[in-house]
C-alpha atoms as an extended CHARMM CRD file, in Angstrom:
* protein
*
       160  EXT
         1         1  UNK       CA              1.3560000000      -26.3090000000       -0.8900000000  PROA      1               0.0000000000
         2         2  UNK       CA              4.0310000000      -25.8070000000        1.7790000000  PROA      2               0.0000000000
         3         3  UNK       CA              5.7140000000      -23.3870000000       -0.6060000000  PROA      3               0.0000000000
         4         4  UNK       CA              2.8880000000      -20.8470000000       -0.2070000000  PROA      4               0.0000000000
         5         5  UNK       CA              1.4900000000      -18.3700000000        2.2870000000  PROA      5               0.0000000000
         6         6  UNK       CA             -0.7140000000      -21.1480000000        3.6820000000  PROA      6               0.0000000000
         7         7  UNK       CA              1.9990000000      -21.5560000000        6.3080000000  PROA      7               0.0000000000
         8         8  UNK       CA              1.2940000000      -18.0330000000        7.6400000000  PROA      8               0.0000000000
         9         9  UNK       CA             -1.0590000000      -18.0810000000       10.6030000000  PROA      9               0.0000000000
        10        10  UNK       CA             -3.8840000000      -15.6080000000       10.8300000000  PROA      10              0.0000000000
        11        11  UNK       CA             -2.1470000000      -13.7850000000       13.6880000000  PROA      11              0.0000000000
        12        12  UNK       CA              1.1290000000      -13.5300000000       11.7280000000  PROA      12              0.0000000000
        13        13  UNK       CA             -0.4620000000      -12.0090000000        8.6040000000  PROA      13              0.0000000000
        14        14  UNK       CA             -0.0440000000       -8.2450000000        8.3230000000  PROA      14              0.0000000000
        15        15  UNK       CA             -2.7640000000       -7.9060000000        5.6920000000  PROA      15              0.0000000000
        16        16  UNK       CA             -0.4130000000       -6.0780000000        3.3340000000  PROA      16              0.0000000000
        17        17  UNK       CA             -1.6480000000       -7.7770000000        0.1510000000  PROA      17              0.0000000000
        18        18  UNK       CA              1.8170000000       -8.3540000000       -1.3070000000  PROA      18              0.0000000000
        19        19  UNK       CA              1.0410000000      -12.0360000000       -1.9160000000  PROA      19              0.0000000000
        20        20  UNK       CA             -2.2030000000      -11.1260000000       -3.6890000000  PROA      20              0.0000000000
        21        21  UNK       CA             -0.3160000000       -8.7820000000       -6.0100000000  PROA      21              0.0000000000
        22        22  UNK       CA              2.5550000000      -11.2090000000       -6.6410000000  PROA      22              0.0000000000
        23        23  UNK       CA              0.5640000000      -14.3240000000       -7.5860000000  PROA      23              0.0000000000
        24        24  UNK       CA              1.0390000000      -14.8790000000      -11.3500000000  PROA      24              0.0000000000
        25        25  UNK       CA             -2.1130000000      -17.0040000000      -11.7210000000  PROA      25              0.0000000000
        26        26  UNK       CA             -4.5570000000      -15.0570000000       -9.4940000000  PROA      26              0.0000000000
        27        27  UNK       CA             -4.8930000000      -18.0070000000       -7.1140000000  PROA      27              0.0000000000
        28        28  UNK       CA             -5.1720000000      -15.7960000000       -4.0280000000  PROA      28              0.0000000000
        29        29  UNK       CA             -8.4640000000      -14.2820000000       -2.9430000000  PROA      29              0.0000000000
        30        30  UNK       CA             -8.4400000000      -11.2670000000       -0.6620000000  PROA      30              0.0000000000
        31        31  UNK       CA            -11.3870000000      -11.7430000000        1.6900000000  PROA      31              0.0000000000
        32        32  UNK       CA            -12.4500000000      -10.3920000000        5.0360000000  PROA      32              0.0000000000
        33        33  UNK       CA            -12.6880000000      -12.6310000000        8.0670000000  PROA      33              0.0000000000
        34        34  UNK       CA            -15.5200000000      -12.4850000000       10.6170000000  PROA      34              0.0000000000
        35        35  UNK       CA            -14.0160000000       -9.2790000000       12.0680000000  PROA      35              0.0000000000
        36        36  UNK       CA            -13.4640000000       -7.6520000000        8.6700000000  PROA      36              0.0000000000
        37        37  UNK       CA             -9.6820000000       -8.1780000000        8.5640000000  PROA      37              0.0000000000
        38        38  UNK       CA             -8.5640000000       -8.7800000000        4.9900000000  PROA      38              0.0000000000
        39        39  UNK       CA             -6.7810000000      -12.0930000000        4.7880000000  PROA      39              0.0000000000
        40        40  UNK       CA             -5.4220000000      -14.0710000000        1.7980000000  PROA      40              0.0000000000
        41        41  UNK       CA             -6.9720000000      -17.3860000000        0.8600000000  PROA      41              0.0000000000
        42        42  UNK       CA             -5.3860000000      -19.6730000000       -1.7270000000  PROA      42              0.0000000000
        43        43  UNK       CA             -7.4840000000      -21.4580000000       -4.3220000000  PROA      43              0.0000000000
        44        44  UNK       CA             -5.7190000000      -24.8300000000       -4.4640000000  PROA      44              0.0000000000
        45        45  UNK       CA             -7.2330000000      -25.5110000000       -7.8990000000  PROA      45              0.0000000000
        46        46  UNK       CA             -5.4690000000      -22.4750000000       -9.3920000000  PROA      46              0.0000000000
        47        47  UNK       CA             -2.2450000000      -22.4820000000       -7.3480000000  PROA      47              0.0000000000
        48        48  UNK       CA              0.8530000000      -23.6800000000       -9.2360000000  PROA      48              0.0000000000
        49        49  UNK       CA              2.9810000000      -23.8000000000       -6.0640000000  PROA      49              0.0000000000
        50        50  UNK       CA              5.5530000000      -21.3850000000       -7.5150000000  PROA      50              0.0000000000
        51        51  UNK       CA              6.4180000000      -19.9700000000       -4.0890000000  PROA      51              0.0000000000
        52        52  UNK       CA              6.3140000000      -16.3110000000       -5.1500000000  PROA      52              0.0000000000
        53        53  UNK       CA              3.7020000000      -15.4620000000       -2.5140000000  PROA      53              0.0000000000
        54        54  UNK       CA              5.8650000000      -16.9520000000        0.2400000000  PROA      54              0.0000000000
        55        55  UNK       CA              9.0030000000      -15.1570000000       -0.9910000000  PROA      55              0.0000000000
        56        56  UNK       CA              7.2910000000      -11.7330000000       -0.8710000000  PROA      56              0.0000000000
        57        57  UNK       CA              5.4950000000      -12.2390000000        2.4700000000  PROA      57              0.0000000000
        58        58  UNK       CA              6.9370000000      -10.0240000000        5.2470000000  PROA      58              0.0000000000
        59        59  UNK       CA              5.7040000000      -12.5010000000        7.8850000000  PROA      59              0.0000000000
        60        60  UNK       CA              7.7660000000      -15.2880000000        6.3050000000  PROA      60              0.0000000000
        61        61  UNK       CA             10.7230000000      -13.2340000000        5.0860000000  PROA      61              0.0000000000
        62        62  UNK       CA             11.1050000000      -10.3010000000        7.4880000000  PROA      62              0.0000000000
        63        63  UNK       CA             13.5180000000       -7.5850000000        6.3980000000  PROA      63              0.0000000000
        64        64  UNK       CA             15.0630000000       -4.9230000000        8.5810000000  PROA      64              0.0000000000
        65        65  UNK       CA             17.2800000000       -2.4500000000        6.8190000000  PROA      65              0.0000000000
        66        66  UNK       CA             17.1080000000        0.3570000000        9.3750000000  PROA      66              0.0000000000
        67        67  UNK       CA             20.1950000000        2.4590000000        9.9490000000  PROA      67              0.0000000000
        68        68  UNK       CA             21.5350000000        2.5950000000       13.4720000000  PROA      68              0.0000000000
        69        69  UNK       CA             22.0160000000        6.3460000000       13.0640000000  PROA      69              0.0000000000
        70        70  UNK       CA             19.4670000000        7.5510000000       10.5020000000  PROA      70              0.0000000000
        71        71  UNK       CA             19.4480000000       11.0590000000        9.0780000000  PROA      71              0.0000000000
        72        72  UNK       CA             16.5100000000       13.0230000000       10.4300000000  PROA      72              0.0000000000
        73        73  UNK       CA             14.7300000000       15.9830000000        8.8940000000  PROA      73              0.0000000000
        74        74  UNK       CA             12.0390000000       18.3300000000       10.1230000000  PROA      74              0.0000000000
        75        75  UNK       CA              9.5380000000       19.8190000000        7.6920000000  PROA      75              0.0000000000
        76        76  UNK       CA              6.6470000000       22.1930000000        8.1390000000  PROA      76              0.0000000000
        77        77  UNK       CA              4.4500000000       23.4070000000        5.2970000000  PROA      77              0.0000000000
        78        78  UNK       CA              2.5980000000       26.7070000000        5.1140000000  PROA      78              0.0000000000
        79        79  UNK       CA             -0.3770000000       27.2050000000        7.4400000000  PROA      79              0.0000000000
        80        80  UNK       CA             -2.9890000000       26.6360000000        4.7190000000  PROA      80              0.0000000000
        81        81  UNK       CA             -1.4840000000       23.2400000000        3.8690000000  PROA      81              0.0000000000
        82        82  UNK       CA             -1.0870000000       22.2010000000        7.5150000000  PROA      82              0.0000000000
        83        83  UNK       CA             -4.7460000000       23.0400000000        8.2300000000  PROA      83              0.0000000000
        84        84  UNK       CA             -5.8870000000       20.2230000000        5.9360000000  PROA      84              0.0000000000
        85        85  UNK       CA             -3.0180000000       17.8290000000        6.6010000000  PROA      85              0.0000000000
        86        86  UNK       CA             -1.2830000000       15.8090000000        9.2550000000  PROA      86              0.0000000000
        87        87  UNK       CA              2.4220000000       15.4070000000        9.9670000000  PROA      87              0.0000000000
        88        88  UNK       CA              3.1900000000       19.0550000000        9.2830000000  PROA      88              0.0000000000
        89        89  UNK       CA              1.9780000000       18.8500000000        5.6910000000  PROA      89              0.0000000000
        90        90  UNK       CA              5.1300000000       17.1330000000        4.4090000000  PROA      90              0.0000000000
        91        91  UNK       CA              3.0380000000       14.6650000000        2.3830000000  PROA      91              0.0000000000
        92        92  UNK       CA              1.4980000000       17.4900000000        0.3400000000  PROA      92              0.0000000000
        93        93  UNK       CA              4.9070000000       19.0590000000       -0.2870000000  PROA      93              0.0000000000
        94        94  UNK       CA              6.4210000000       15.7720000000       -1.4590000000  PROA      94              0.0000000000
        95        95  UNK       CA              3.3600000000       14.9020000000       -3.5630000000  PROA      95              0.0000000000
        96        96  UNK       CA              3.3740000000       18.2430000000       -5.3700000000  PROA      96              0.0000000000
        97        97  UNK       CA              7.0940000000       17.8420000000       -6.0690000000  PROA      97              0.0000000000
        98        98  UNK       CA              6.4360000000       14.3680000000       -7.5480000000  PROA      98              0.0000000000
        99        99  UNK       CA              3.6230000000       15.7730000000       -9.7340000000  PROA      99              0.0000000000
       100       100  UNK       CA              6.0530000000       18.4360000000      -10.9360000000  PROA      100             0.0000000000
       101       101  UNK       CA              8.4170000000       15.6470000000      -11.9710000000  PROA      101             0.0000000000
       102       102  UNK       CA              5.6490000000       13.9820000000      -14.0230000000  PROA      102             0.0000000000
       103       103  UNK       CA              4.9870000000       11.3690000000      -11.3500000000  PROA      103             0.0000000000
       104       104  UNK       CA              2.0390000000        9.9000000000       -9.4840000000  PROA      104             0.0000000000
       105       105  UNK       CA              1.1890000000        9.4180000000       -5.8130000000  PROA      105             0.0000000000
       106       106  UNK       CA             -0.1340000000        6.1960000000       -4.2680000000  PROA      106             0.0000000000
       107       107  UNK       CA             -1.7490000000        6.1060000000       -0.8610000000  PROA      107             0.0000000000
       108       108  UNK       CA             -4.6520000000        5.2290000000        1.3880000000  PROA      108             0.0000000000
       109       109  UNK       CA             -8.0340000000        6.8650000000        0.7740000000  PROA      109             0.0000000000
       110       110  UNK       CA            -11.4580000000        6.4460000000        2.2970000000  PROA      110             0.0000000000
       111       111  UNK       CA            -13.9350000000        4.7230000000        0.0070000000  PROA      111             0.0000000000
       112       112  UNK       CA            -17.2040000000        6.3620000000       -0.9330000000  PROA      112             0.0000000000
       113       113  UNK       CA            -19.3990000000        6.9360000000        2.1430000000  PROA      113             0.0000000000
       114       114  UNK       CA            -16.3580000000        6.1590000000        4.3480000000  PROA      114             0.0000000000
       115       115  UNK       CA            -17.1860000000        2.4590000000        4.2370000000  PROA      115             0.0000000000
       116       116  UNK       CA            -13.5250000000        1.4750000000        4.3040000000  PROA      116             0.0000000000
       117       117  UNK       CA            -10.0480000000        2.4240000000        3.1510000000  PROA      117             0.0000000000
       118       118  UNK       CA             -8.4280000000        1.4620000000       -0.1430000000  PROA      118             0.0000000000
       119       119  UNK       CA             -5.1870000000        2.2960000000       -1.8770000000  PROA      119             0.0000000000
       120       120  UNK       CA             -5.4510000000        4.5030000000       -4.9580000000  PROA      120             0.0000000000
       121       121  UNK       CA             -3.1460000000        6.3980000000       -7.3100000000  PROA      121             0.0000000000
       122       122  UNK       CA             -3.5020000000       10.1640000000       -7.6450000000  PROA      122             0.0000000000
       123       123  UNK       CA             -2.2770000000       11.7170000000      -10.8760000000  PROA      123             0.0000000000
       124       124  UNK       CA             -2.8610000000       15.3960000000       -9.9990000000  PROA      124             0.0000000000
       125       125  UNK       CA             -3.2280000000       17.7660000000       -7.0540000000  PROA      125             0.0000000000
       126       126  UNK       CA             -7.0440000000       17.7020000000       -7.1730000000  PROA      126             0.0000000000
       127       127  UNK       CA             -7.0370000000       13.9320000000       -6.4880000000  PROA      127             0.0000000000
       128       128  UNK       CA             -4.5610000000       14.4040000000       -3.6350000000  PROA      128             0.0000000000
       129       129  UNK       CA             -7.1580000000       15.5040000000       -1.0770000000  PROA      129             0.0000000000
       130       130  UNK       CA             -8.4210000000       11.9150000000       -0.6630000000  PROA      130             0.0000000000
       131       131  UNK       CA             -4.9450000000       10.8290000000        0.4190000000  PROA      131             0.0000000000
       132       132  UNK       CA             -4.4380000000       13.4770000000        3.1030000000  PROA      132             0.0000000000
       133       133  UNK       CA             -4.8820000000       12.6930000000        6.7580000000  PROA      133             0.0000000000
       134       134  UNK       CA             -4.3370000000        9.5920000000        8.8540000000  PROA      134             0.0000000000
       135       135  UNK       CA             -6.5260000000        6.5190000000        8.5760000000  PROA      135             0.0000000000
       136       136  UNK       CA             -6.1870000000        4.1370000000       11.4830000000  PROA      136             0.0000000000
       137       137  UNK       CA             -7.7830000000        1.0690000000        9.9120000000  PROA      137             0.0000000000
       138       138  UNK       CA             -6.5820000000       -1.6650000000        7.5660000000  PROA      138             0.0000000000
       139       139  UNK       CA             -6.5390000000       -0.5860000000        3.9430000000  PROA      139             0.0000000000
       140       140  UNK       CA             -7.4980000000       -2.8170000000        1.0710000000  PROA      140             0.0000000000
       141       141  UNK       CA             -4.3260000000       -2.5840000000       -0.9960000000  PROA      141             0.0000000000
       142       142  UNK       CA             -5.9970000000       -4.3840000000       -3.8960000000  PROA      142             0.0000000000
       143       143  UNK       CA             -3.6030000000       -4.4900000000       -6.8440000000  PROA      143             0.0000000000
       144       144  UNK       CA             -1.8060000000       -1.2680000000       -5.9250000000  PROA      144             0.0000000000
       145       145  UNK       CA              1.6550000000       -2.8660000000       -5.9760000000  PROA      145             0.0000000000
       146       146  UNK       CA              1.1270000000       -4.1520000000       -9.5310000000  PROA      146             0.0000000000
       147       147  UNK       CA             -0.0350000000       -0.7120000000      -10.6680000000  PROA      147             0.0000000000
       148       148  UNK       CA              2.8880000000        1.0260000000       -8.9780000000  PROA      148             0.0000000000
       149       149  UNK       CA              5.3210000000       -1.4130000000      -10.5880000000  PROA      149             0.0000000000
       150       150  UNK       CA              3.8210000000       -0.6340000000      -14.0110000000  PROA      150             0.0000000000
       151       151  UNK       CA              4.4050000000        3.1000000000      -13.4620000000  PROA      151             0.0000000000
       152       152  UNK       CA              7.9590000000        2.4650000000      -12.2870000000  PROA      152             0.0000000000
       153       153  UNK       CA              8.6870000000        0.1160000000      -15.1970000000  PROA      153             0.0000000000
       154       154  UNK       CA              7.6000000000        2.9410000000      -17.5270000000  PROA      154             0.0000000000
       155       155  UNK       CA              9.9910000000        5.3830000000      -15.8480000000  PROA      155             0.0000000000
       156       156  UNK       CA              7.2950000000        7.3450000000      -13.9860000000  PROA      156             0.0000000000
       157       157  UNK       CA              8.3050000000        8.5590000000      -10.5240000000  PROA      157             0.0000000000
       158       158  UNK       CA              6.0400000000        7.2620000000       -7.7410000000  PROA      158             0.0000000000
       159       159  UNK       CA              5.5430000000        8.5410000000       -4.2200000000  PROA      159             0.0000000000
       160       160  UNK       CA              4.0170000000        5.7860000000       -2.1030000000  PROA      160             0.0000000000
């Protein structure tokens, strides 16, 4: 199983969940360690050693496509949006534009009772409130990448 994410050490793993979403046979469990950090674990009985998890892993295949001289923009929403937002309210402006285009918005949201953070998809402005604001903890991405890909494959715009 050298063709898998088993070669990623615990300190190298970013906890992104890409491998979990990419596995075609659901051989990867997404469990918390003793400190609560979500970390992939391969079920060797299910794994077909296809290598897809290793190919998608940013720890194994780092990509840097940053421009040396990027374009920069400044945005500031109206006061009422900024009062319930962070980063000048740009997220709310972009999200509402995406909804107007028939799209959906994926992002990090606190779970019920603020037990943790998970990634969800909002389909309207009412659901958007859960996605506002910064969350400085690891999010359980679950199967968000698979769901986003399904929307994109169907031609639905997605703001992630």
